[in-house]
CSV table of C-alpha atoms and ligand atoms in Angstrom, one decimal:
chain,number,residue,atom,x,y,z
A,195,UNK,CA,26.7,38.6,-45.6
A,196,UNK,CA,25.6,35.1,-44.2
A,197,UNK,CA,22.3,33.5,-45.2
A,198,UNK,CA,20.1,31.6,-42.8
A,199,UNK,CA,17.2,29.3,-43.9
A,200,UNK,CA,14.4,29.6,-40.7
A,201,UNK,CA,11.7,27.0,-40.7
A,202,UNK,CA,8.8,27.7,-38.8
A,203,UNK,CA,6.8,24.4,-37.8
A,204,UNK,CA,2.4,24.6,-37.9
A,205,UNK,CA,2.4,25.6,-34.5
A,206,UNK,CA,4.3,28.5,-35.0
A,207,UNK,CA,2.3,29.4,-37.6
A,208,UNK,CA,-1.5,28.5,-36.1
A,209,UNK,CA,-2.9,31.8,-35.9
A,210,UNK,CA,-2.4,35.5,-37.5
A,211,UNK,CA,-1.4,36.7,-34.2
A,212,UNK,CA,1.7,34.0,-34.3
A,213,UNK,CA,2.3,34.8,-37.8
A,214,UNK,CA,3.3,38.6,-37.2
A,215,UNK,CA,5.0,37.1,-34.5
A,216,UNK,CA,6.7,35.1,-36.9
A,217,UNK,CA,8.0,38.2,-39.1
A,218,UNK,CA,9.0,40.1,-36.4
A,219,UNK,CA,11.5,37.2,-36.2
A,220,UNK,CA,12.1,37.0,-39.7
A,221,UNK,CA,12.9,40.4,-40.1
A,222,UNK,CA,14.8,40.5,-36.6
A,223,UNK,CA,17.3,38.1,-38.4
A,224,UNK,CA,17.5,40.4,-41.2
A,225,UNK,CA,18.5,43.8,-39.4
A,226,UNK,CA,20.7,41.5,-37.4
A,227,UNK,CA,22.6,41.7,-41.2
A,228,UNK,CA,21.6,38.1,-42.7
A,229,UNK,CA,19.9,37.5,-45.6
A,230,UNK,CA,17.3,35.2,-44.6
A,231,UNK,CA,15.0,32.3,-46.2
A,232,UNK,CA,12.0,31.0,-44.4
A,233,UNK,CA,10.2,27.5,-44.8
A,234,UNK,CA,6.8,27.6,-43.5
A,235,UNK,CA,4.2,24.8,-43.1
A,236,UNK,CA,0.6,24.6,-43.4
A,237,UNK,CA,-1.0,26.6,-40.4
A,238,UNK,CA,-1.8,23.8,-37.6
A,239,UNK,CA,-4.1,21.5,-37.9
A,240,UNK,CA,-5.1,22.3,-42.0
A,241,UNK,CA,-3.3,19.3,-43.5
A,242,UNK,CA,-5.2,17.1,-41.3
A,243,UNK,CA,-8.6,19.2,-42.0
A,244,UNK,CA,-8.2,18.8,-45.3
A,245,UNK,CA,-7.2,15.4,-45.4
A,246,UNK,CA,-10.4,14.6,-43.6
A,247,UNK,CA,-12.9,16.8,-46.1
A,248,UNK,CA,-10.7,14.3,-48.7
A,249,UNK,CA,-11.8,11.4,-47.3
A,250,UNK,CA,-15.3,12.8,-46.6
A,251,UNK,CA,-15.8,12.5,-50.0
A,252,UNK,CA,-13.9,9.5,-51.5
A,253,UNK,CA,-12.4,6.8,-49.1
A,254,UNK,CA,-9.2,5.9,-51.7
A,255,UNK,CA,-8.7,10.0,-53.1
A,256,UNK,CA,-6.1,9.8,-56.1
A,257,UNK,CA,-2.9,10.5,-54.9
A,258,UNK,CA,-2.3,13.3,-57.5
A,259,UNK,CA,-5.4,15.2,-55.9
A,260,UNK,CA,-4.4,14.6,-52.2
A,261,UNK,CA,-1.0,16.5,-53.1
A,262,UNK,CA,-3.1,19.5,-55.3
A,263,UNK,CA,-5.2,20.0,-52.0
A,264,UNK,CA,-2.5,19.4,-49.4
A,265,UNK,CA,-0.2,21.8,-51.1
A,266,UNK,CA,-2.6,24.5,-50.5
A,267,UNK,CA,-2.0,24.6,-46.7
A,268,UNK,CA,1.5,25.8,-46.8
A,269,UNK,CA,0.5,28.4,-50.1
A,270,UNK,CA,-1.8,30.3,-47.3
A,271,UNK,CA,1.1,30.5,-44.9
A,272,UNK,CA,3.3,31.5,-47.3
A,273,UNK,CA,1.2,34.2,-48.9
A,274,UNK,CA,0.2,35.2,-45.2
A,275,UNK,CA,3.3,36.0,-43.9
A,276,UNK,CA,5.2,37.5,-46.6
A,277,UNK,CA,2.0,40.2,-46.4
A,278,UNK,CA,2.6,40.5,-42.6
A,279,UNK,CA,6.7,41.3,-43.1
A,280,UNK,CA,5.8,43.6,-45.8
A,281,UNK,CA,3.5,45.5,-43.6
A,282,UNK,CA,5.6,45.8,-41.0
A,283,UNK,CA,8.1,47.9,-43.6
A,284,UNK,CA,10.4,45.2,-45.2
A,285,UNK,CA,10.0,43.6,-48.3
A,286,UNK,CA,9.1,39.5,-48.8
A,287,UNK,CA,8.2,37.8,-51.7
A,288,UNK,CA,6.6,34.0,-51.4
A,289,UNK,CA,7.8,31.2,-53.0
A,290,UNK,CA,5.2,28.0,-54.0
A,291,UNK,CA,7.4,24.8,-53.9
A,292,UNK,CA,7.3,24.9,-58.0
A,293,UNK,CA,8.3,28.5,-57.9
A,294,UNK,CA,11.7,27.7,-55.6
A,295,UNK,CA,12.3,25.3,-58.6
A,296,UNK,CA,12.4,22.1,-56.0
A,297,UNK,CA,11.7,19.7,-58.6
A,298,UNK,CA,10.8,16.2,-57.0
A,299,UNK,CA,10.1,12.5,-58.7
A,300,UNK,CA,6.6,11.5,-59.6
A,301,UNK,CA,5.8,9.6,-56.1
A,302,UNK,CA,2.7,11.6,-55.0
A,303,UNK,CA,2.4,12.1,-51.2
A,304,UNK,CA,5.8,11.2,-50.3
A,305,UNK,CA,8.2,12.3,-53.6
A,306,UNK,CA,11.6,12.7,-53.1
A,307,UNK,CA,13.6,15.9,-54.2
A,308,UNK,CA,15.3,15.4,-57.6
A,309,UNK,CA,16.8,18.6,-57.7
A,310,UNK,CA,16.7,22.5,-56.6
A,311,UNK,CA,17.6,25.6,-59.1
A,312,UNK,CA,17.6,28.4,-56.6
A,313,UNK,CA,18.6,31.0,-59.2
A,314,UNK,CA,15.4,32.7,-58.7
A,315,UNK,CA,15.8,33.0,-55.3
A,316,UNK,CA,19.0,33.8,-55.2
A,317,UNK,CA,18.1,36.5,-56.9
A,318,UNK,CA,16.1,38.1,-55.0
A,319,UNK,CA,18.2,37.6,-51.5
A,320,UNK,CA,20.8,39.7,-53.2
A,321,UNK,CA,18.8,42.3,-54.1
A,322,UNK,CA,17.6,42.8,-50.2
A,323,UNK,CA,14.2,40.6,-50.0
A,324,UNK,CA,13.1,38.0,-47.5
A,325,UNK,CA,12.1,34.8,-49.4
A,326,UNK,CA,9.2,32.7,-48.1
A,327,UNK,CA,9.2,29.3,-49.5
A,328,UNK,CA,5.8,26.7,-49.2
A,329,UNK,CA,7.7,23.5,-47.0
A,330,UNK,CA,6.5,20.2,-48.3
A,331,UNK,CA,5.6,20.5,-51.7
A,332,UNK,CA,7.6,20.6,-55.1
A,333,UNK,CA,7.0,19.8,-58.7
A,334,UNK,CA,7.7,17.4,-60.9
A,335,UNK,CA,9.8,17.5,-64.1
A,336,UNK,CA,5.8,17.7,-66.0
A,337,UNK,CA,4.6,20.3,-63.7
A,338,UNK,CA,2.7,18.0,-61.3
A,339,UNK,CA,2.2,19.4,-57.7
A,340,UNK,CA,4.1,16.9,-55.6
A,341,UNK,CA,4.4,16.7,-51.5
A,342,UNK,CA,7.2,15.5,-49.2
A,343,UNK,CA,5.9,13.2,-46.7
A,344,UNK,CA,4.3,14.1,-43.4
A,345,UNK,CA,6.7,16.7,-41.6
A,346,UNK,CA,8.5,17.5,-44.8
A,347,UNK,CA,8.7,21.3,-44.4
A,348,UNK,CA,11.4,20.0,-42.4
A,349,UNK,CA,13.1,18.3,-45.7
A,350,UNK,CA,12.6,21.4,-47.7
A,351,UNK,CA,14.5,23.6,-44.9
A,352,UNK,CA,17.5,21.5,-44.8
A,353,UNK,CA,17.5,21.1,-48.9
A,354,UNK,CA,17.5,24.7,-48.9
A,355,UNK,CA,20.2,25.4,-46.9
A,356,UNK,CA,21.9,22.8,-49.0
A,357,UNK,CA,20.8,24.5,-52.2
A,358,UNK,CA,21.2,27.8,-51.3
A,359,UNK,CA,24.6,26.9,-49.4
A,360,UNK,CA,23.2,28.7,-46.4
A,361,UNK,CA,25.6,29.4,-43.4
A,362,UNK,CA,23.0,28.4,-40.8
A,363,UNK,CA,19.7,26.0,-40.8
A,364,UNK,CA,17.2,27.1,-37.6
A,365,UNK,CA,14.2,24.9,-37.3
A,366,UNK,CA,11.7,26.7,-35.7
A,367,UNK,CA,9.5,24.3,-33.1
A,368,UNK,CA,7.1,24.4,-30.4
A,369,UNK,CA,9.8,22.6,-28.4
A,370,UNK,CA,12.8,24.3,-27.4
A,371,UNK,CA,14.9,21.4,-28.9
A,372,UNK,CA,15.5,17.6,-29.0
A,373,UNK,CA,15.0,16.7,-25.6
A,374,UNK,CA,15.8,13.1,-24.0
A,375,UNK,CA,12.5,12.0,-25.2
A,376,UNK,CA,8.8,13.3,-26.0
A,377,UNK,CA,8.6,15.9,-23.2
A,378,UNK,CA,4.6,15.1,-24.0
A,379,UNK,CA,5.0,11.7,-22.5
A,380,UNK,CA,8.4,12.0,-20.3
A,381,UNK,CA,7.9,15.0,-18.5
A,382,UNK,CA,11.2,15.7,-16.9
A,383,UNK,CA,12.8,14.7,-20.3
A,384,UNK,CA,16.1,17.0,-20.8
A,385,UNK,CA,16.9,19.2,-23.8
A,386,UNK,CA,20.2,17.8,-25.6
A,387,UNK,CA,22.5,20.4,-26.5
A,388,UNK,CA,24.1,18.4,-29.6
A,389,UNK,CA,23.2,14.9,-31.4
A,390,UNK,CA,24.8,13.0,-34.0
A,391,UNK,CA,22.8,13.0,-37.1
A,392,UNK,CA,22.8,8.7,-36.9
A,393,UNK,CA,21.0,9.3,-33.4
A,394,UNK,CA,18.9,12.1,-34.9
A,395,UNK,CA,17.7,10.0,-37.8
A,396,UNK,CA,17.5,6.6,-35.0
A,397,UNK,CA,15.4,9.3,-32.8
A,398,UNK,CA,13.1,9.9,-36.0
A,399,UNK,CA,12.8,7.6,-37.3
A,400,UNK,CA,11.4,5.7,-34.6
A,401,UNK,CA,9.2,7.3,-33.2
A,402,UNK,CA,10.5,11.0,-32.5
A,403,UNK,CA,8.7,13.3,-34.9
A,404,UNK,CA,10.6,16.8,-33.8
A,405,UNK,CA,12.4,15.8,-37.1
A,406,UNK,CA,10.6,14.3,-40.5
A,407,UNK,CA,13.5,11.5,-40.7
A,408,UNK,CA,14.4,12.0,-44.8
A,409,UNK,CA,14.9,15.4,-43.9
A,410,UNK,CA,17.7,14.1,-41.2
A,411,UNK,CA,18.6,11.6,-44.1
A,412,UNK,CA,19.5,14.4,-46.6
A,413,UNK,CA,21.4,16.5,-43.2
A,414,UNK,CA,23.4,13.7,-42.9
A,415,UNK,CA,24.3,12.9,-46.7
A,416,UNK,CA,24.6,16.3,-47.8
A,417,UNK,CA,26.2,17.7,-44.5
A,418,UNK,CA,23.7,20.0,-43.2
A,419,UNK,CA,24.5,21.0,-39.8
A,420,UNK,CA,21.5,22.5,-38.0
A,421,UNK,CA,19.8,24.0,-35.1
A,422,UNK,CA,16.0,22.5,-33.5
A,423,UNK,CA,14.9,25.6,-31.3
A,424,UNK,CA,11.7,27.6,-30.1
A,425,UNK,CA,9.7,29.7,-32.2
A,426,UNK,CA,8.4,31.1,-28.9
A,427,UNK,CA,11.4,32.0,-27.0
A,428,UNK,CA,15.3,32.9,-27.8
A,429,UNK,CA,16.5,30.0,-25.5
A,430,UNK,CA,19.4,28.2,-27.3
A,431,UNK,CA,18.1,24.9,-29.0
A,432,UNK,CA,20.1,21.9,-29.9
A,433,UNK,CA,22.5,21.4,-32.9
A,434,UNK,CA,22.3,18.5,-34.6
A,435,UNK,CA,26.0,17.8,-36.1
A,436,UNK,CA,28.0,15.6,-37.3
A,437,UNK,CA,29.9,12.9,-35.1
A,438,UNK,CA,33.0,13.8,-33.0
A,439,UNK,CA,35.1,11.7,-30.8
A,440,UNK,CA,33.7,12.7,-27.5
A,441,UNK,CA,30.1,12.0,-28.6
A,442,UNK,CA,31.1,8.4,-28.3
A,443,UNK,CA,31.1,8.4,-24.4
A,444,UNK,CA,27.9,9.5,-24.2
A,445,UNK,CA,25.9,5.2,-24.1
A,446,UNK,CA,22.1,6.9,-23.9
A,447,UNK,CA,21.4,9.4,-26.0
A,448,UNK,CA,17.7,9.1,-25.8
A,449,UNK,CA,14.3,7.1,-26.1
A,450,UNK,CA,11.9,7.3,-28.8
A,451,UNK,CA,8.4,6.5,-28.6
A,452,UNK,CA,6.6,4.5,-31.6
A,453,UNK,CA,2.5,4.4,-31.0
A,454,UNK,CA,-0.3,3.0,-33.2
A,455,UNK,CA,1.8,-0.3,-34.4
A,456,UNK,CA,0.3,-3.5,-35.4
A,457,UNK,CA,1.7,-7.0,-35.2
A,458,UNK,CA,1.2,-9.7,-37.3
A,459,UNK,CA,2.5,-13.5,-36.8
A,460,UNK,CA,1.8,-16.0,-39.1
A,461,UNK,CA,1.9,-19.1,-37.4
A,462,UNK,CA,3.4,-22.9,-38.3
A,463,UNK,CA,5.1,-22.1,-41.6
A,464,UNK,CA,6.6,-24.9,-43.1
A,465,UNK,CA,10.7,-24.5,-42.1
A,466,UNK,CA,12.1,-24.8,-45.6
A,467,UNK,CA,14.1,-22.0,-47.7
A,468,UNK,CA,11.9,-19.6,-49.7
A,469,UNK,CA,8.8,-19.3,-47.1
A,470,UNK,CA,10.4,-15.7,-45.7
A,471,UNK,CA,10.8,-14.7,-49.8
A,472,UNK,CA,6.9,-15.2,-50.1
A,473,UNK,CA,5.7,-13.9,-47.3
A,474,UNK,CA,8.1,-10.3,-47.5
A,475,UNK,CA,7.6,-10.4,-51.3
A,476,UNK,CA,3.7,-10.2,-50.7
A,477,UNK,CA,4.0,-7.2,-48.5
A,478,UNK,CA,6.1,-5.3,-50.6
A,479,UNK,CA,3.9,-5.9,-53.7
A,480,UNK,CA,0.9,-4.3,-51.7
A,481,UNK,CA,3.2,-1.3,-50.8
A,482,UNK,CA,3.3,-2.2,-47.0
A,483,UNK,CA,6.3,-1.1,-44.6
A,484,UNK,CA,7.4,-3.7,-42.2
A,485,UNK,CA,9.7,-2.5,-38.9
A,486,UNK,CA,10.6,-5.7,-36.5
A,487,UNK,CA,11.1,-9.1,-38.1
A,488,UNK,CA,11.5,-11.9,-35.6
A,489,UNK,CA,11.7,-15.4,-37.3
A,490,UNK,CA,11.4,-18.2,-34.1
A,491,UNK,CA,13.6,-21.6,-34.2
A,492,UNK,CA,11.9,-23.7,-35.5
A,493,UNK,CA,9.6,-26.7,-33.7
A,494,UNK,CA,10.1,-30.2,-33.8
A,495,UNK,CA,7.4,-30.3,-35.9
A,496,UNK,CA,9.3,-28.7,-38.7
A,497,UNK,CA,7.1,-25.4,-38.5
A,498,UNK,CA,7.6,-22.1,-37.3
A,499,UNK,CA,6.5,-18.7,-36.4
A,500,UNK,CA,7.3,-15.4,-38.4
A,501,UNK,CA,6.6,-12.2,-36.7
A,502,UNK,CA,6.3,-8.7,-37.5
A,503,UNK,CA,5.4,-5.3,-36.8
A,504,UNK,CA,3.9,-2.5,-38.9
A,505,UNK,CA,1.8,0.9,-39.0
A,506,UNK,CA,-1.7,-0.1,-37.8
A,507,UNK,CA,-3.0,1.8,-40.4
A,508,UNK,CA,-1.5,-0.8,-43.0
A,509,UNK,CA,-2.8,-3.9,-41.1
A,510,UNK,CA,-5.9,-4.6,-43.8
A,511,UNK,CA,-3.2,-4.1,-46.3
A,512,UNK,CA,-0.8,-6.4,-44.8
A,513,UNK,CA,-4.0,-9.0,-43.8
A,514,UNK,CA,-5.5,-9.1,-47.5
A,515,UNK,CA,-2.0,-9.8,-49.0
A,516,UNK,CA,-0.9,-12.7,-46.7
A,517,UNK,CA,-4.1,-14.8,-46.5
A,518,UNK,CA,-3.3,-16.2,-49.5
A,519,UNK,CA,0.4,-16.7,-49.5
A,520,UNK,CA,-0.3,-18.0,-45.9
A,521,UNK,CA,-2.3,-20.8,-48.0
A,522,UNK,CA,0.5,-21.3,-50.8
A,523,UNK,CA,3.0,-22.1,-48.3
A,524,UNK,CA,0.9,-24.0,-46.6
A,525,UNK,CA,0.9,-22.1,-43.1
A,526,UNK,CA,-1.5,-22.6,-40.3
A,527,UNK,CA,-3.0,-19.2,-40.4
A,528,UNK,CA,-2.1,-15.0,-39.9
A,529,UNK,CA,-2.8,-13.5,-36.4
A,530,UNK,CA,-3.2,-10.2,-36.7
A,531,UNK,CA,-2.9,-7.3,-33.4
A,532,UNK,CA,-2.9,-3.8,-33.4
A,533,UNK,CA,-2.3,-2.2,-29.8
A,534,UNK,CA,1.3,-2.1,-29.4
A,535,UNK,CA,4.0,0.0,-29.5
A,536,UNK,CA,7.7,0.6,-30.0
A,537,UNK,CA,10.1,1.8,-27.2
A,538,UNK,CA,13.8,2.6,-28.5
A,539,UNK,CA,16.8,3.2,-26.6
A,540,UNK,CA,19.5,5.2,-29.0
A,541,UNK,CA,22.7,6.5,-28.2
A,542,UNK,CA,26.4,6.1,-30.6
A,543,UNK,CA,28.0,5.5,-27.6
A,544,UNK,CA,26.5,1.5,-27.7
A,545,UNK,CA,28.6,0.7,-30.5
A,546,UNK,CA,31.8,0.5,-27.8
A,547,UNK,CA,29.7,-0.1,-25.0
A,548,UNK,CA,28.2,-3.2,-23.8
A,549,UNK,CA,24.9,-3.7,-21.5
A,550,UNK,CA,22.5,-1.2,-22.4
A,551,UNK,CA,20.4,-4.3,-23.6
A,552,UNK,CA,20.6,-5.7,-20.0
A,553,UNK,CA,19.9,-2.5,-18.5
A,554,UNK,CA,16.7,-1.9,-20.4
A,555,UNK,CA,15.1,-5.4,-19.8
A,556,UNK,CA,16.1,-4.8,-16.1
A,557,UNK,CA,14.1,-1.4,-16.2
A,558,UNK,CA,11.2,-2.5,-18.0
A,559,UNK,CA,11.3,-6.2,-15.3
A,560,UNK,CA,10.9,-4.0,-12.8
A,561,UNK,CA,8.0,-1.8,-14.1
A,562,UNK,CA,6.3,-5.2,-14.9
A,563,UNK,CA,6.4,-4.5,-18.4
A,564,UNK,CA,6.5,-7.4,-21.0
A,565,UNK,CA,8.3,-7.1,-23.5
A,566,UNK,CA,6.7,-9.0,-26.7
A,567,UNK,CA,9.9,-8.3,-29.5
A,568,UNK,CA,13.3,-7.3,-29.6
A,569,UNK,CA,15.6,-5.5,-32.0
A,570,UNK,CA,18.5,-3.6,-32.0
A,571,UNK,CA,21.2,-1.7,-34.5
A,572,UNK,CA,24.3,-0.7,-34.1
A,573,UNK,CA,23.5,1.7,-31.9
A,574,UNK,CA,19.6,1.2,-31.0
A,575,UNK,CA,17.7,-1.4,-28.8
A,576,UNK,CA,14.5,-1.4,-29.5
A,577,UNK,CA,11.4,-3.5,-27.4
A,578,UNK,CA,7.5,-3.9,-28.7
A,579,UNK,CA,5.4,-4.1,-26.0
A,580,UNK,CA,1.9,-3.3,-25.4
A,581,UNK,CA,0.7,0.0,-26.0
A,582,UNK,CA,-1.2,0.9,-22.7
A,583,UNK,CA,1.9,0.2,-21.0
A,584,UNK,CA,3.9,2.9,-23.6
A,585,UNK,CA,4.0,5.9,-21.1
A,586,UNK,CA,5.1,3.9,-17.9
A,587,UNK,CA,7.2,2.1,-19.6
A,588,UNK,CA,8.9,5.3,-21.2
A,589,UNK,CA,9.1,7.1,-17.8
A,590,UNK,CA,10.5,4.4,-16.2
A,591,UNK,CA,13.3,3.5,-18.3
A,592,UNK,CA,14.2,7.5,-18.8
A,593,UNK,CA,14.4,7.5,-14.7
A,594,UNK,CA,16.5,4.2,-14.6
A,595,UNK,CA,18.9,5.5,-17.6
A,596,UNK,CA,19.4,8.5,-15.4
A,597,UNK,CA,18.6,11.0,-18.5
A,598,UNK,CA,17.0,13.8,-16.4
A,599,UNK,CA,20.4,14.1,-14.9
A,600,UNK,CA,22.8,14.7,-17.6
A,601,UNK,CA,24.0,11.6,-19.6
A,602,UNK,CA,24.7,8.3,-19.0
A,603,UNK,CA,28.8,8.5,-19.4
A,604,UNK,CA,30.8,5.1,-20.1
B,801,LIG,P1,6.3,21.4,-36.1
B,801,LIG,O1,4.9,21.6,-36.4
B,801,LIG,O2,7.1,22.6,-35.7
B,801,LIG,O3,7.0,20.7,-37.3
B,801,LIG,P2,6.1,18.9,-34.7
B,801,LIG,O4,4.8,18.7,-34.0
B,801,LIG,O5,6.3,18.2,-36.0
B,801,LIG,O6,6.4,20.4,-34.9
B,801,LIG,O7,7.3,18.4,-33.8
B,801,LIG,C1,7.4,19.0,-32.5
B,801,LIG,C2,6.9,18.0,-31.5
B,801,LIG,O8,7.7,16.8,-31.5
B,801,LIG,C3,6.9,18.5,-30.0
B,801,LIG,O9,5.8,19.2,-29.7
B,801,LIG,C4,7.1,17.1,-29.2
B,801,LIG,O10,5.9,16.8,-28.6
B,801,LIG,C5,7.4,16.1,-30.3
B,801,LIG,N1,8.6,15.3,-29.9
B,801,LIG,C6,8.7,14.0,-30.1
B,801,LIG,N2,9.9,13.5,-29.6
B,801,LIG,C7,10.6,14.6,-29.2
B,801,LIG,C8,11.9,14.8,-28.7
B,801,LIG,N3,12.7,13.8,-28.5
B,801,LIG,N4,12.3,16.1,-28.4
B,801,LIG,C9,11.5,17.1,-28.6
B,801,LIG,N5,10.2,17.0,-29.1
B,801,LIG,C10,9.8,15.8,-29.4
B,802,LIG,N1,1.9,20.4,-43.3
B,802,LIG,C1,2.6,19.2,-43.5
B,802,LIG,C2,2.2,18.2,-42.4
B,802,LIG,O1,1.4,18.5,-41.6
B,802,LIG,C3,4.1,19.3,-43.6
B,802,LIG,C4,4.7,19.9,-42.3
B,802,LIG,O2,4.1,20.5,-41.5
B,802,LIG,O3,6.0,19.8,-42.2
B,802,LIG,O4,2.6,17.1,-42.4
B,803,LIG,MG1,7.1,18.7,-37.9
């Protein structure tokens, strides 16, 4: 008999009514002669509610508490919806992330999984139950309550299916699947029957948050095929695979859509080995992630400027750790601007296909759109520009990529 992990996303999850709704499915899968696992997360919107009673109450909350009280969210689901299949005449038994046996690292609020013993559970799918497992949460080796990340019910699914060598991962959504980009923002975006996981994890992990990106991560290392579909419809949803040859003709996959990014330039550093060292070494002591690095030629005056871009929510971070390396090394000073936003063009196809570059600063000429950085990847372009031109910009290049259509084929 095959085995299918299901994970069902907040939304699907936001109300009693969607929860029954949810173990009709659940148990639909079942009769249909699987064994079945479901992931749930927190009911919508919890996770944020508590994380704002948190910081109602201390402005820097231990990170060992955050993840006691954020592991709660997905504990009500679970409990919730194993009662609502067993009312409805099957039999469910929840799982908290310790119970599964997902055993993480010691990083609070974004551990990594270490390791999954899915005796327990194994146990009871052979003897005819439905397991419902808590999404984002584990324990560490010491017992601690650990979580995954924003999104990781996601990563917890596709662990599973790795754990439990499941014949099928379904990730349950409010979407019907990974469309050409953020149907919220590009209205006539297209849903994608397959993706590479590369352009998955490129999608994700700029911007596209269908997907937590470590959860594609693990997919990718550990060869989890799986399927992005509505929890609200039986529509077919998109399977996110593995690379094959004809994948390659394909230029434009999609676009992704970064929001609420910073930039920082720290102007007139001195132009002499071991100024970048400093300044990156500083950052990473105070725990701050940087995205797009640009480093100009430098002046005749033998200084230059070093920008970058970051979450705006680490900008004080990023500000108190570079005023005085900005001093050391003698720099001119650190401008700091929040108010922009990332627009990526991904697709695999780029690696043997020239010109998407040209294309894209074409579109966004002609939308009188300026474009403030540039990066790119093997198989991403990626522009910073400013944020209340995010949604134009988006649209436009979507419509001059032809991705409503079908895909752009080389
Ligand atoms: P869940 O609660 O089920 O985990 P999320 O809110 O995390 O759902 O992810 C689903 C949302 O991701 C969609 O409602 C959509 O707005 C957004 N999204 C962003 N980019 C894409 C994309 N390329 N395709 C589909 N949805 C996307
Ligand atoms: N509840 C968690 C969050 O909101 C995890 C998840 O939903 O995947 O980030
Ligand atoms: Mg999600």
């Amino acid at each position: 008999m095959s085995l299918i992990v299901q994970k069902y996303g907040g939304t699907s999850v936001g109300s009693t009514e969607r929860i029954r709704r949810v173990a009709e499915r659940v148990i639909a899968t079942q009769r249909a002669g699987h064994r079945v696992a479901a992931v749930v997360s927190a009911m919508s919107g919890v996770t944020d509610t508590l994380l704002g009673m948190a910081r109602e109450l201390s402005p820097r909350p231990t990170e060992r508490e955050l993840d006691v009280l954020l592991a709660t969210g997905e504990q009500t689901t679970i409990a919730l919806l194993a009662m609502a299949i067993n009312a409805a005449g099957a039999r469910a038994v929840s799982f908290t992330g310790a119970q599964a046996g997902i055993v993480t690292d010691g990083t609070h609020t974004r551990a990594r999984i270490a390791n999954i013993d899915p005796a327990e559970m194994q146990a009871r799918l052979d003897d005819g139950e439905i397991v419902i497992v808590a999404g984002f949460q584990g324990r560490t080796m010491a017992g601690q309550v650990t979580t995954l990340g924003r999104g990781g019910s996601d990563l917890t699914a596709i662990a599973l299916a790795a754990a439990l060598k499941a014949d099928q991962c379904q990730i349950f959504t409010d979407v019907d699947g990974v469309y050409t980009c953020d149907p919220r923002i590009v209205p006539d975006a297209r849903k994608l029957d397959e993706l590479a996981y590369e352009e998955m994890l490129e999608l994700a992990s700029s911007g596209a948050k269908v997907m937590q990106s470590r959860s594609v991560e693990f997919a990718n290392k550990f060869g989890v095929p799986f399927e992005v579909r509505s929890s609200f419809n039986d529509n077919p949803g998109t399977h996110v695979i593995a690379e094959h040859m004809s994948m390659e003709n394909v230029v434009v996959r999609g676009l992704s859509v970064e929001k609420n990014q910073a930039k920082v330039t720290i102007t007139a550093v001195p132009d002499r080995p071991g100024t970048a060292a400093s300044v990156f070494n500083a950052l990473s002591s105070a725990a701050v992630v940087v995205d797009v690095i640009v480093q100009n030629v430098a002046h005749v005056t033998g200084a230059t400027d070093i920008s970058f871009t970051l979450n705006k929510d680490d900008l004080d971070a990023a500000r108190a750790a570079l005023e005085p390396v900005a001093r050391e090394i003698g720099a001119k000073g650190v401008e700091a601007k929040s108010g922009v936003a990332k627009l990526s063009v991904v697709g695999i196809g780029m690696r043997s296909h020239s010109g998407v570059a040209a294309k894209l600063f074409a579109s966004l000429a002609a939308a009188g759109v300026n474009i403030q950085m540039i990066s790119t990847s093997e198989i991403k372009v990626a522009v910073i520009i400013e944020e209340a031109d995010i949604t134009r910009a988006a649209r436009a290049v979507h419509a001059d990529f032809g991705l409503a259509n079908g895909p752009l084929l080389a």
